[in-house]
Amino acid sequence: MSYELIQVEIQGAVGLIRLHRPDAMNALSVALINEVGVALQALEQDEAIGAIVLSGGEKVFAAGADLKEMQSKAFTELYLTDFPQLPGSGWERLERRRKPVIAAVSGYALGGGCEMAMACDFILASNTARFGQPEISVGTLPGAGGTQRLARAVGKAKAMEMCLTGRMMDAEEAERVGLVSRIVPVAELEAEAIKTAARIAAMSRPIAMMVKESVDQAFESGLSAGLMFERRAFASSFSFEDRTEGMAAFAEKRRPEFKHR
Ligand code: HXC
């Protein structure tokens, strides 16, 4: 499959998807979102891939949904297509993904761009990253999880302020309030994200999936249900060959050789 609005690279067990629409600040047109969806699906189905990085390159992550394309849309079309949850689209795939996905954010991550980054498992930011939900300035509101994921990530006060005023958060503030896991110098961001993804990909794949599902439960359920989910997942990890190998390798003072089984 050849792509026009994204670039896809494979580096060892890591799949990199780079948004590439430089003339429009990587604005998320339907075509771009669909390309991300196709690429994610291909990487998820590729047994050689253990983790995925979603990047926008050095200058900008994404300045939001394509406002010029959206301008002429009407309620009926948005409702009937469940926009932006288009069938097979990037949003759908991001939200239902099983392999870990890291967002590498440099420059603006605004509106749908911020939402796309937050739909990933965690965000590594460069010192130039700026996050915002400025939809209110163009007469609408976040439509792909901005009010929900931002509030869960940074709490009510910051989320309310950002969504109500459109104020942007810089990388330092985003790290301080827990929106991003780490800040990396801009020139090193993509390489660091790939290195981090490679570290995850070297772990047992089914265990990494269970870790991800378990952490996600913390945001989907109450504490006792989440603890129960974790306990059951922990017990079921004992059915994997990789669990036997991991503990044997520790006892034998060697590196484990996971077979992803
Ligand atoms: C379409 C966009 C765009 C967008 C930038 N461009 N953002 N095109 N949709 N969201 C285009 C500009 O029109 C311009 O094209 C080129 O990219 C460069 O942008 P400038 O504005 O000239 O750059 P700058 O002055 O540096 O300002 C950067 C910016 C600003 C602060 C990011 O572009 C901006 O405010 N963009 C809109 C941000 C926004 O409101 N996002 C939320 C969208 S709503 P030309 O052809 O003129 O050179 C949304 C809803 C999500 O995301 C719903 C679910 C998906």
GROMACS .gro file of N, CA and C and ligand atoms in nm, residues 21-25 27-28 33 60 63-70 83-84 91 108 110-113 115 134-135 137-138 140-144 168, ligand 1:
model
  163
   21ARG      N    1   0.173   1.594   0.610
   21ARG     CA    2   0.095   1.688   0.529
   21ARG      C    3   0.151   1.827   0.561
   22PRO      N    4   0.276   1.853   0.523
   22PRO     CA    5   0.348   1.971   0.571
   22PRO      C    6   0.284   2.103   0.532
   23ASP      N    7   0.213   2.107   0.419
   23ASP     CA    8   0.153   2.234   0.376
   23ASP      C    9   0.031   2.272   0.459
   24ALA      N   10  -0.020   2.181   0.540
   24ALA     CA   11  -0.140   2.211   0.619
   24ALA      C   12  -0.122   2.173   0.765
   25MET      N   13   0.001   2.180   0.812
   25MET     CA   14   0.031   2.150   0.953
   25MET      C   15  -0.025   2.015   0.996
   27ALA      N   16  -0.293   1.877   0.923
   27ALA     CA   17  -0.436   1.880   0.955
   27ALA      C   18  -0.499   1.745   0.918
   28LEU      N   19  -0.586   1.699   1.005
   28LEU     CA   20  -0.638   1.563   0.995
   28LEU      C   21  -0.759   1.558   0.902
   33ILE      N   22  -0.675   1.055   0.804
   33ILE     CA   23  -0.718   0.967   0.914
   33ILE      C   24  -0.735   0.824   0.862
   60VAL      N   25   0.551   1.987   1.361
   60VAL     CA   26   0.414   1.991   1.414
   60VAL      C   27   0.361   1.848   1.424
   63ALA      N   28  -0.235   2.003   1.365
   63ALA     CA   29  -0.308   2.124   1.408
   63ALA      C   30  -0.458   2.102   1.414
   64GLY      N   31  -0.498   1.976   1.423
   64GLY     CA   32  -0.641   1.947   1.443
   64GLY      C   33  -0.706   1.893   1.319
   65ALA      N   34  -0.838   1.873   1.330
   65ALA     CA   35  -0.915   1.829   1.214
   65ALA      C   36  -0.899   1.934   1.105
   66ASP      N   37  -0.917   1.891   0.980
   66ASP     CA   38  -0.902   1.983   0.867
   66ASP      C   39  -1.022   2.078   0.864
   67LEU      N   40  -0.997   2.200   0.910
   67LEU     CA   41  -1.108   2.297   0.923
   67LEU      C   42  -1.166   2.334   0.787
   68LYS      N   43  -1.081   2.336   0.685
   68LYS     CA   44  -1.131   2.375   0.552
   68LYS      C   45  -1.223   2.265   0.497
   69GLU      N   46  -1.188   2.142   0.524
   69GLU     CA   47  -1.270   2.030   0.478
   69GLU      C   48  -1.399   2.020   0.561
   70MET      N   49  -1.387   2.050   0.691
   70MET     CA   50  -1.502   2.034   0.782
   70MET      C   51  -1.606   2.145   0.765
   83PHE      N   52  -1.878   1.061   1.238
   83PHE     CA   53  -1.751   1.133   1.231
   83PHE      C   54  -1.702   1.173   1.371
   84PRO      N   55  -1.577   1.154   1.409
   84PRO     CA   56  -1.470   1.102   1.325
   84PRO      C   57  -1.451   0.952   1.335
   91TRP      N   58  -0.908   0.679   1.398
   91TRP     CA   59  -0.959   0.693   1.534
   91TRP      C   60  -1.004   0.560   1.588
  108TYR      N   61   0.280   2.184   1.755
  108TYR     CA   62   0.138   2.187   1.792
  108TYR      C   63   0.073   2.048   1.790
  110LEU      N   64  -0.308   2.011   1.843
  110LEU     CA   65  -0.428   2.091   1.874
  110LEU      C   66  -0.555   2.018   1.831
  111GLY      N   67  -0.662   2.041   1.904
  111GLY     CA   68  -0.791   1.985   1.866
  111GLY      C   69  -0.781   1.835   1.845
  112GLY      N   70  -0.820   1.791   1.725
  112GLY     CA   71  -0.812   1.649   1.692
  112GLY      C   72  -0.670   1.595   1.702
  113GLY      N   73  -0.569   1.682   1.687
  113GLY     CA   74  -0.430   1.637   1.701
  113GLY      C   75  -0.398   1.601   1.845
  115GLU      N   76  -0.625   1.517   2.058
  115GLU     CA   77  -0.709   1.399   2.086
  115GLU      C   78  -0.643   1.271   2.032
  134PRO      N   79  -0.858   2.399   2.100
  134PRO     CA   80  -0.905   2.534   2.066
  134PRO      C   81  -1.038   2.535   1.990
  135GLU      N   82  -1.109   2.421   1.989
  135GLU     CA   83  -1.232   2.413   1.907
  135GLU      C   84  -1.331   2.525   1.938
  137SER      N   85  -1.285   2.824   1.986
  137SER     CA   86  -1.254   2.945   1.908
  137SER      C   87  -1.311   2.940   1.766
  138VAL      N   88  -1.340   2.818   1.718
  138VAL     CA   89  -1.400   2.809   1.584
  138VAL      C   90  -1.546   2.764   1.594
  140THR      N   91  -1.701   2.536   1.785
  140THR     CA   92  -1.744   2.398   1.813
  140THR      C   93  -1.673   2.349   1.939
  141LEU      N   94  -1.672   2.219   1.960
  141LEU     CA   95  -1.607   2.165   2.079
  141LEU      C   96  -1.536   2.036   2.043
  142PRO      N   97  -1.451   1.986   2.130
  142PRO     CA   98  -1.379   1.862   2.099
  142PRO      C   99  -1.478   1.750   2.064
  143GLY      N  100  -1.441   1.669   1.963
  143GLY     CA  101  -1.535   1.565   1.918
  143GLY      C  102  -1.474   1.427   1.914
  144ALA      N  103  -1.349   1.413   1.959
  144ALA     CA  104  -1.286   1.281   1.954
  144ALA      C  105  -1.216   1.253   2.087
  168MET      N  106  -0.328   2.714   2.519
  168MET     CA  107  -0.239   2.600   2.495
  168MET      C  108  -0.149   2.575   2.616
  262HXC     C1  109  -0.680   2.309   0.791
  262HXC     C2  110  -0.492   2.418   0.866
  262HXC     C3  111  -0.523   2.387   0.999
  262HXC     C4  112  -0.641   2.309   1.024
  262HXC     C5  113  -0.341   2.501   0.999
  262HXC     N1  114  -0.380   2.491   0.871
  262HXC     N2  115  -0.427   2.438   1.078
  262HXC     N3  116  -0.570   2.380   0.764
  262HXC     N4  117  -0.716   2.273   0.917
  262HXC     N5  118  -0.675   2.270   1.147
  262HXC     C6  119  -0.314   2.546   0.754
  262HXC     C7  120  -0.336   2.696   0.743
  262HXC     O1  121  -0.461   2.725   0.684
  262HXC     C8  122  -0.220   2.736   0.655
  262HXC     O2  123  -0.250   2.702   0.521
  262HXC     C9  124  -0.109   2.644   0.701
  262HXC     O3  125  -0.174   2.532   0.764
  262HXC    C10  126  -0.018   2.709   0.804
  262HXC     O4  127  -0.097   2.760   0.909
  262HXC     P1  128  -0.084   2.912   0.964
  262HXC     O5  129  -0.209   2.942   1.036
  262HXC     O6  130  -0.043   3.003   0.855
  262HXC     O7  131   0.039   2.895   1.066
  262HXC     P2  132   0.065   2.973   1.203
  262HXC     O8  133   0.038   3.119   1.187
  262HXC     O9  134   0.200   2.930   1.247
  262HXC    O10  135  -0.044   2.917   1.306
  262HXC    C11  136  -0.041   2.781   1.342
  262HXC    C12  137  -0.173   2.743   1.419
  262HXC    C13  138  -0.295   2.788   1.334
  262HXC    C14  139  -0.174   2.814   1.555
  262HXC    C15  140  -0.170   2.594   1.440
  262HXC    O11  141  -0.279   2.737   1.202
  262HXC    C16  142  -0.426   2.742   1.388
  262HXC    O12  143  -0.479   2.800   1.482
  262HXC     N6  144  -0.482   2.635   1.326
  262HXC    C17  145  -0.614   2.587   1.365
  262HXC    C18  146  -0.606   2.512   1.495
  262HXC    C19  147  -0.743   2.460   1.538
  262HXC    O13  148  -0.837   2.540   1.556
  262HXC     N7  149  -0.756   2.329   1.554
  262HXC    C20  150  -0.880   2.267   1.594
  262HXC    C21  151  -0.957   2.227   1.471
  262HXC     S1  152  -1.116   2.160   1.514
  262HXC     P3  153  -0.233   2.812   0.402
  262HXC    O14  154  -0.284   2.738   0.283
  262HXC    O15  155  -0.311   2.932   0.440
  262HXC    O16  156  -0.084   2.837   0.400
  262HXC    C22  157  -1.085   2.002   1.560
  262HXC    C23  158  -1.205   1.923   1.596
  262HXC    C24  159  -1.171   1.778   1.621
  262HXC    O17  160  -0.975   1.958   1.561
  262HXC    C25  161  -1.289   1.692   1.597
  262HXC    C26  162  -1.255   1.546   1.590
  262HXC    C27  163  -1.155   1.504   1.485
   0.00000   0.00000   0.00000
